[in-house]
Coordinates of C-alpha atoms and ligand atoms in Angstrom, one line a residue:
M217 CA 3.0 28.1 -16.0
D218 CA 0.3 27.5 -12.7
V219 CA 1.1 23.7 -12.6
L220 CA 4.5 22.1 -13.7
K221 CA 3.3 18.3 -15.3
V222 CA 5.7 15.9 -14.6
G223 CA 6.9 12.7 -16.3
V224 CA 8.3 10.1 -14.1
I225 CA 10.8 7.8 -15.5
G226 CA 10.8 4.8 -12.9
C227 CA 8.5 3.4 -10.8
G228 CA 10.2 1.5 -7.9
A229 CA 10.5 2.6 -4.5
I230 CA 11.3 6.3 -4.4
G231 CA 9.8 6.7 -8.1
R232 CA 6.3 6.1 -6.2
E233 CA 7.2 8.2 -3.6
H234 CA 7.6 11.0 -5.4
I235 CA 4.8 10.5 -7.5
K236 CA 2.6 10.9 -4.7
R237 CA 4.6 14.1 -3.3
L238 CA 4.3 15.3 -6.3
H239 CA 0.9 15.0 -7.4
N240 CA -1.0 14.9 -3.8
K241 CA 1.8 16.7 -1.7
L242 CA 3.6 19.7 -3.1
Q243 CA 2.4 22.8 -4.5
G244 CA 2.0 23.2 -7.9
S245 CA 2.5 20.1 -9.7
R246 CA 0.7 17.2 -11.3
V247 CA 2.2 14.0 -13.0
V248 CA 0.7 13.3 -15.8
A249 CA 3.0 10.3 -17.7
V250 CA 4.9 8.0 -16.2
M251 CA 7.0 4.9 -17.5
D252 CA 9.2 1.9 -16.8
V253 CA 10.9 -0.9 -18.3
F254 CA 7.9 -3.5 -16.4
P255 CA 4.5 -2.5 -17.3
E256 CA 3.1 -3.6 -13.9
S257 CA 5.4 -1.2 -12.4
A258 CA 4.1 1.7 -14.8
Q259 CA 0.4 0.8 -13.6
R260 CA 1.4 0.7 -9.9
G261 CA 3.1 4.2 -10.8
A262 CA 0.2 5.5 -12.7
D263 CA -2.4 4.2 -10.0
L264 CA -1.0 6.3 -7.3
V265 CA -2.5 9.3 -9.9
G266 CA -5.7 8.1 -11.5
S267 CA -6.9 7.3 -14.9
D268 CA -5.9 10.3 -16.6
C269 CA -2.3 9.5 -16.3
K270 CA -0.5 8.4 -19.8
I271 CA 1.8 5.3 -19.5
Y272 CA 4.6 5.4 -21.6
D273 CA 7.1 1.6 -22.2
N274 CA 9.6 4.2 -23.7
I275 CA 11.9 7.3 -23.0
E276 CA 11.5 8.7 -25.9
G277 CA 7.7 9.0 -26.1
I278 CA 7.5 9.9 -22.6
V279 CA 10.1 12.9 -22.5
N280 CA 8.7 14.0 -26.3
D281 CA 5.5 14.0 -24.6
S282 CA 4.2 17.7 -25.2
D283 CA 1.8 17.5 -22.0
V284 CA 5.2 16.6 -20.2
D285 CA 7.0 19.7 -19.0
A286 CA 9.4 18.1 -17.0
L287 CA 10.7 14.8 -15.9
V288 CA 11.5 12.8 -12.9
V289 CA 14.2 10.3 -13.3
T290 CA 13.8 7.5 -10.3
T291 CA 15.6 4.3 -12.3
P292 CA 18.6 3.1 -11.0
G293 CA 22.0 4.6 -11.1
F294 CA 23.0 2.6 -14.2
A295 CA 19.9 3.7 -16.2
H296 CA 19.9 7.3 -15.2
K297 CA 22.5 8.5 -18.8
E298 CA 19.6 7.6 -21.1
P299 CA 16.7 10.1 -19.8
I300 CA 18.9 12.6 -18.8
M301 CA 20.7 12.9 -22.1
A302 CA 16.8 12.8 -23.7
A303 CA 15.4 15.0 -21.5
I304 CA 19.0 17.7 -22.1
K305 CA 17.8 17.2 -26.0
A306 CA 14.3 17.7 -25.8
G307 CA 15.5 21.0 -23.6
K308 CA 13.4 19.9 -20.6
P309 CA 14.0 20.5 -16.7
V310 CA 14.9 16.9 -15.2
F311 CA 15.2 16.2 -11.5
S312 CA 17.7 13.1 -11.6
E313 CA 17.6 11.2 -8.5
K314 CA 21.5 10.3 -7.4
P315 CA 24.0 9.2 -9.0
L316 CA 23.7 11.7 -12.0
A317 CA 25.3 8.2 -13.7
T318 CA 27.3 5.6 -12.3
T319 CA 30.6 6.9 -14.1
A320 CA 32.3 10.0 -14.7
A321 CA 32.8 9.4 -18.0
D322 CA 28.8 9.2 -18.5
C323 CA 28.6 12.2 -16.1
K324 CA 30.6 14.2 -18.8
E325 CA 28.9 13.5 -21.0
I326 CA 25.5 15.0 -19.5
V327 CA 27.7 18.0 -18.2
D328 CA 28.9 18.8 -21.9
A329 CA 25.4 17.9 -23.2
E330 CA 23.9 20.7 -21.1
M331 CA 26.9 22.9 -21.6
A332 CA 26.2 22.4 -25.6
G333 CA 22.7 23.8 -25.2
G334 CA 23.4 26.7 -23.2
K335 CA 20.7 26.0 -20.5
K336 CA 21.0 24.5 -17.4
L337 CA 18.5 21.8 -17.3
V338 CA 19.6 19.4 -14.5
Q339 CA 19.0 19.1 -11.1
V340 CA 20.6 16.0 -8.8
G341 CA 18.7 13.9 -6.1
F342 CA 21.4 15.0 -3.6
M343 CA 18.5 15.6 -0.6
R344 CA 20.4 15.8 2.1
R345 CA 21.4 19.4 1.2
Y346 CA 17.6 20.2 2.2
D347 CA 17.8 18.3 5.8
K348 CA 17.0 20.5 8.2
G349 CA 20.2 18.5 10.4
Y350 CA 22.7 19.0 8.2
R351 CA 21.7 22.5 7.5
Q352 CA 21.7 23.4 11.0
V353 CA 25.6 21.6 10.6
K354 CA 26.5 24.0 8.0
E355 CA 25.5 27.0 9.7
L356 CA 27.1 26.5 12.7
L357 CA 30.2 25.6 10.9
D358 CA 29.5 28.7 8.3
G359 CA 29.1 30.5 11.4
G360 CA 33.1 30.5 12.3
T361 CA 32.2 30.1 15.6
F362 CA 33.8 26.3 15.7
G363 CA 37.0 27.1 14.2
K364 CA 38.4 25.2 11.5
P365 CA 36.9 21.6 11.0
L366 CA 40.0 19.2 11.3
L367 CA 37.6 15.6 10.1
A368 CA 34.2 14.1 10.1
K369 CA 33.7 10.4 11.1
C370 CA 30.5 9.3 9.4
T371 CA 27.9 6.1 9.5
H372 CA 25.6 4.9 6.9
R373 CA 24.2 2.1 7.7
A374 CA 21.0 0.2 6.3
I375 CA 19.4 -2.7 7.5
S376 CA 19.8 -4.8 4.5
V377 CA 20.1 -4.8 0.2
D378 CA 19.0 -6.9 -2.0
P379 CA 21.4 -9.2 -3.8
S380 CA 21.5 -7.0 -7.0
Y381 CA 23.7 -4.5 -4.7
T382 CA 27.1 -5.2 -5.8
T383 CA 30.1 -4.1 -3.9
D384 CA 30.9 -0.7 -6.4
M385 CA 27.5 0.3 -5.0
A386 CA 28.3 0.9 -1.6
V387 CA 30.3 3.8 -3.0
T388 CA 28.0 5.0 -6.1
D389 CA 24.6 4.3 -4.6
T390 CA 25.5 4.6 -1.0
A391 CA 28.8 6.8 0.2
I392 CA 27.8 8.6 -2.9
H393 CA 26.3 10.8 -0.4
E394 CA 28.4 11.6 2.2
I395 CA 30.7 12.0 -1.3
D396 CA 28.6 14.9 -2.1
C397 CA 27.5 16.2 1.4
M398 CA 30.9 16.7 3.3
H399 CA 32.0 18.5 0.5
W400 CA 29.1 20.5 0.6
L401 CA 29.3 20.5 4.4
L402 CA 33.0 21.7 4.9
D403 CA 33.0 23.6 1.5
D404 CA 35.8 21.7 -0.6
D405 CA 37.1 19.2 -2.5
W406 CA 38.7 15.7 -2.1
T407 CA 42.1 14.8 -3.5
Q408 CA 42.8 11.4 -2.2
V409 CA 39.8 8.2 -1.4
Q410 CA 40.7 5.4 -0.1
V411 CA 38.7 2.1 1.3
I412 CA 39.7 -0.3 3.5
M413 CA 38.1 -3.8 3.7
G414 CA 37.4 -5.8 6.5
A415 CA 35.6 -8.7 8.1
D416 CA 32.5 -9.5 6.0
T417 CA 29.0 -9.7 7.7
K418 CA 27.2 -13.3 7.4
H419 CA 24.4 -11.0 6.5
A420 CA 26.0 -9.7 3.5
H421 CA 25.1 -12.1 -0.2
E422 CA 27.5 -13.8 -1.9
G423 CA 30.5 -11.8 -2.9
L424 CA 29.3 -8.4 -1.1
K425 CA 32.1 -6.9 0.5
D426 CA 30.3 -5.6 3.6
P427 CA 30.8 -3.2 5.9
Q428 CA 33.8 -1.2 4.0
I429 CA 35.4 1.7 5.7
M430 CA 36.0 4.8 3.2
I431 CA 38.9 7.4 3.6
F432 CA 38.5 10.7 2.2
K433 CA 41.4 13.7 2.2
S434 CA 40.5 17.2 1.3
K435 CA 42.2 20.2 -0.6
K436 CA 42.3 22.3 2.8
G437 CA 43.4 18.9 4.9
Y438 CA 40.4 17.9 6.3
T439 CA 39.7 14.1 6.4
V440 CA 36.9 12.2 6.6
I441 CA 36.1 8.5 7.4
L442 CA 32.9 6.9 6.8
E443 CA 31.8 3.5 7.6
V444 CA 29.5 2.1 5.2
Y445 CA 27.6 -0.7 6.6
V446 CA 24.3 -2.1 4.3
N447 CA 23.6 -5.3 6.1
S448 CA 23.6 -4.2 9.7
N449 CA 20.2 -6.4 10.5
F450 CA 19.2 -3.4 12.7
G451 CA 18.4 -0.2 11.2
Y452 CA 18.7 3.0 9.0
D453 CA 21.2 4.9 10.8
I454 CA 22.6 7.7 9.3
N455 CA 25.3 9.7 11.5
C456 CA 27.9 12.6 11.5
E457 CA 30.5 14.0 13.8
V458 CA 32.4 17.2 12.6
V459 CA 35.3 17.6 15.3
C460 CA 36.8 21.4 14.9
E461 CA 39.4 23.0 17.0
E462 CA 36.8 25.0 19.1
G463 CA 34.2 22.0 19.5
V464 CA 32.7 19.3 18.5
I465 CA 29.0 19.1 15.8
N466 CA 27.5 15.8 16.2
L467 CA 24.4 15.4 14.2
P468 CA 22.2 12.1 15.4
A469 CA 19.5 10.7 14.4
P470 CA 15.9 12.7 14.7
A471 CA 14.8 11.9 17.9
Y472 CA 12.1 9.3 18.8
P473 CA 10.7 9.1 22.8
T474 CA 12.9 7.3 24.6
V475 CA 10.6 4.5 27.0
R476 CA 11.4 3.0 30.2
K477 CA 9.6 -0.5 30.5
N478 CA 10.6 -3.8 31.6
Q479 CA 13.6 -3.0 33.3
M480 CA 15.2 -1.1 30.2
I481 CA 15.9 2.4 28.7
S482 CA 15.0 2.0 24.7
T483 CA 14.3 4.0 21.7
P484 CA 13.5 3.2 18.1
I485 CA 15.3 3.4 15.4
E486 CA 14.3 4.5 12.1
Q487 CA 14.0 0.9 9.1
D488 CA 15.1 2.9 6.0
W489 CA 15.6 6.5 4.2
I490 CA 11.7 7.2 3.5
N491 CA 11.3 8.5 6.5
R492 CA 14.6 9.5 7.6
F493 CA 14.8 12.2 5.0
I494 CA 11.1 12.5 4.1
D495 CA 11.4 16.2 4.9
S496 CA 14.4 16.3 2.8
Y497 CA 12.6 15.0 -0.2
D498 CA 9.4 17.9 0.1
V499 CA 11.8 20.7 0.4
E500 CA 14.2 19.8 -2.1
L501 CA 11.2 18.6 -4.5
Q502 CA 9.1 22.2 -3.6
E503 CA 12.2 23.6 -4.2
W504 CA 12.7 22.2 -7.9
I505 CA 9.0 23.1 -8.8
D506 CA 9.2 26.8 -8.4
D507 CA 13.0 27.1 -9.4
T508 CA 11.6 25.0 -12.7
K509 CA 8.7 26.6 -13.3
K510 CA 10.9 30.1 -13.2
G511 CA 13.4 28.4 -15.5
E512 CA 15.7 28.3 -13.3
V513 CA 17.9 25.6 -11.7
N514 CA 19.3 26.3 -8.2
G515 CA 19.9 22.7 -6.5
P516 CA 22.4 20.4 -7.0
S517 CA 23.9 20.6 -10.3
A518 CA 25.1 18.4 -13.2
W519 CA 28.7 19.6 -12.3
D520 CA 28.1 18.1 -8.8
G521 CA 26.8 15.2 -9.8
Y522 CA 29.9 15.0 -11.9
I523 CA 32.8 15.9 -8.9
A524 CA 31.0 13.5 -6.5
A525 CA 31.4 10.3 -10.1
V526 CA 34.8 11.5 -10.0
T527 CA 35.4 10.9 -6.0
A528 CA 33.3 7.6 -6.7
D529 CA 35.6 6.4 -9.8
G530 CA 38.7 6.7 -7.4
L531 CA 36.6 5.0 -4.3
V532 CA 36.0 2.3 -6.7
A533 CA 39.6 2.2 -8.3
S534 CA 40.4 2.3 -4.3
Q535 CA 38.2 -1.1 -3.8
T536 CA 40.5 -3.4 -6.0
S537 CA 43.6 -1.7 -5.3
G538 CA 43.5 -0.8 -1.5
V539 CA 45.8 2.5 -1.9
M540 CA 45.1 6.0 -1.5
E541 CA 43.5 7.2 -4.9
D542 CA 43.8 10.3 -6.3
V543 CA 41.1 12.5 -7.1
S544 CA 41.1 15.2 -9.4
V545 CA 38.3 17.4 -10.9
G546 CA 39.5 19.9 -13.1
E547 CA 38.0 24.2 -12.8
T548 CA 34.3 24.6 -12.8
P549 CA 33.2 25.8 -15.6
E550 CA 31.9 29.3 -15.8
F551 CA 28.5 27.8 -16.9
Y552 CA 28.1 26.2 -13.6
R553 CA 29.6 28.9 -11.3
Ligands
NAD723 P1 13.7 0.4 -7.5 O1 14.6 -0.8 -8.4 O2 12.6 0.6 -6.8 O3 13.3 0.9 -8.7 C1 13.8 1.4 -10.0 C2 12.2 1.4 -11.0 O4 12.9 1.8 -12.1 C3 11.9 -0.1 -11.1 O5 10.3 0.0 -11.1 C4 12.2 -0.8 -13.0 O6 11.6 -1.6 -13.2 C5 12.7 0.8 -13.3 N1 13.9 0.4 -14.2 C6 14.8 -0.2 -14.1 N2 15.5 0.3 -15.6 C7 14.7 1.1 -16.4 C8 14.9 2.3 -17.5 N3 16.1 1.8 -18.2 N4 13.9 2.6 -17.7 C9 12.8 2.7 -17.2 N5 12.6 1.9 -16.1 C10 13.5 1.1 -15.5 O7 15.1 1.8 -7.3 P2 14.9 2.6 -6.2 O8 15.4 2.4 -4.8 O9 13.6 3.5 -6.3 O10 16.0 3.6 -6.7 C11 16.2 4.4 -8.0 C12 17.2 5.3 -7.9 O11 16.9 6.3 -6.5 C13 18.3 4.8 -7.9 O12 19.4 5.9 -8.1 C14 18.7 5.2 -6.3 O13 19.6 5.1 -6.2 C15 17.7 6.5 -5.9 N6 17.3 6.5 -4.6 C16 17.7 7.7 -3.7 C17 17.3 7.7 -2.5 C18 17.6 9.3 -1.9 O14 17.4 8.8 -1.0 N7 18.0 10.2 -2.4 C19 16.7 6.8 -2.0 C20 15.8 5.5 -2.3 C21 17.0 5.6 -4.4
ISE724 C1 19.3 4.3 -1.5 O1 19.3 4.2 -3.0 C2 19.6 5.8 -1.0 O2 19.6 6.9 -1.6 C3 19.2 6.6 0.7 O3 19.6 7.4 1.2 C4 20.4 5.1 0.7 O4 21.2 5.5 2.4 C5 21.1 4.0 0.5 O5 22.0 3.4 1.1 C6 20.7 4.1 -1.0 O6 20.6 2.5 -1.3

């Protein structure tokens, strides 16, 4: 196959970003069809491609179009399961943005359907595994010279969120990145998780608890402390520091020039995920295109999506209970080893 012909389901913010990179930027793919529940959103997606892009208003149509080789799902998290299940049923590869689905039960259905089909088809958009900075942190940790990791401190801040963002989404939409990424970096599984709520910012909309502190305990005894603060009002600020026996590894925000002017030293801060992770999305989707053409899935799997969702379920339970909740994933099936 020379060119992978892709159908994109969900033409919102990241859907349009991925359409542009799949159609114009990356090697070996074209977007041939789009689908959205809102016709004007679907049209905006199609306009990025040109007049020969097909527009669908239903999932069955785009998934079963014989011109579509593979699917990219960029609907909101609550609407991932249906298109992923349809793609598995049609035997087509599918890349889904994170989370795989918003509950462990829904993710398990996806895992079971994929295993029943006997072929790996699903990849999840945990793009931090493709980020240059996070990859360097992983190399340093795996290199062994820093000794045993002891604890990590992470921040995940955004400027603001819209009123459809609910308290549980601090876990299922936002912290889901650290749930996966820190498990991958530390090469360990979570056993217990807790959410601590505190003072809420006046910038949060009615009913939203923000910020939230999340605590993760791992099998090997590591502790991760994560601040999720999605109405910071100043910028998009992703940080990670791993404290090890022999030293500390700190991943700061990628550098901008520091300027001295008007009796001040200042440096800009990223405003959103689009630029902060632009290279990661490119590497992630280029590898997905290349692997898909070879009939392989080598990126984060449906099982990775499932174990993240089991952890997320624990955190969401702790948002209400306030106590440490146990996380238990079980053995990785042979299919995903
Ligand atoms: P968005 O709200 O901007 O866009 C979602 C689009 O999906 C909208 O056009 C909406 O009309 C459409 N849609 C909703 N329900 C649908 C359905 N059932 N079928 C078809 N279309 C439907 O959201 P977004 O910010 O683009 O986020 C989309 C997904 O991407 C989410 O899962 C989000 O978590 C993920 N995301 C990931 C990253 C990342 O850094 N990896 C960044 C942003 C968003
Ligand atoms: C968004 O959906 C993303 O996935 C971004 O990477 C994340 O930082 C943000 O919190 C989410 O809302």
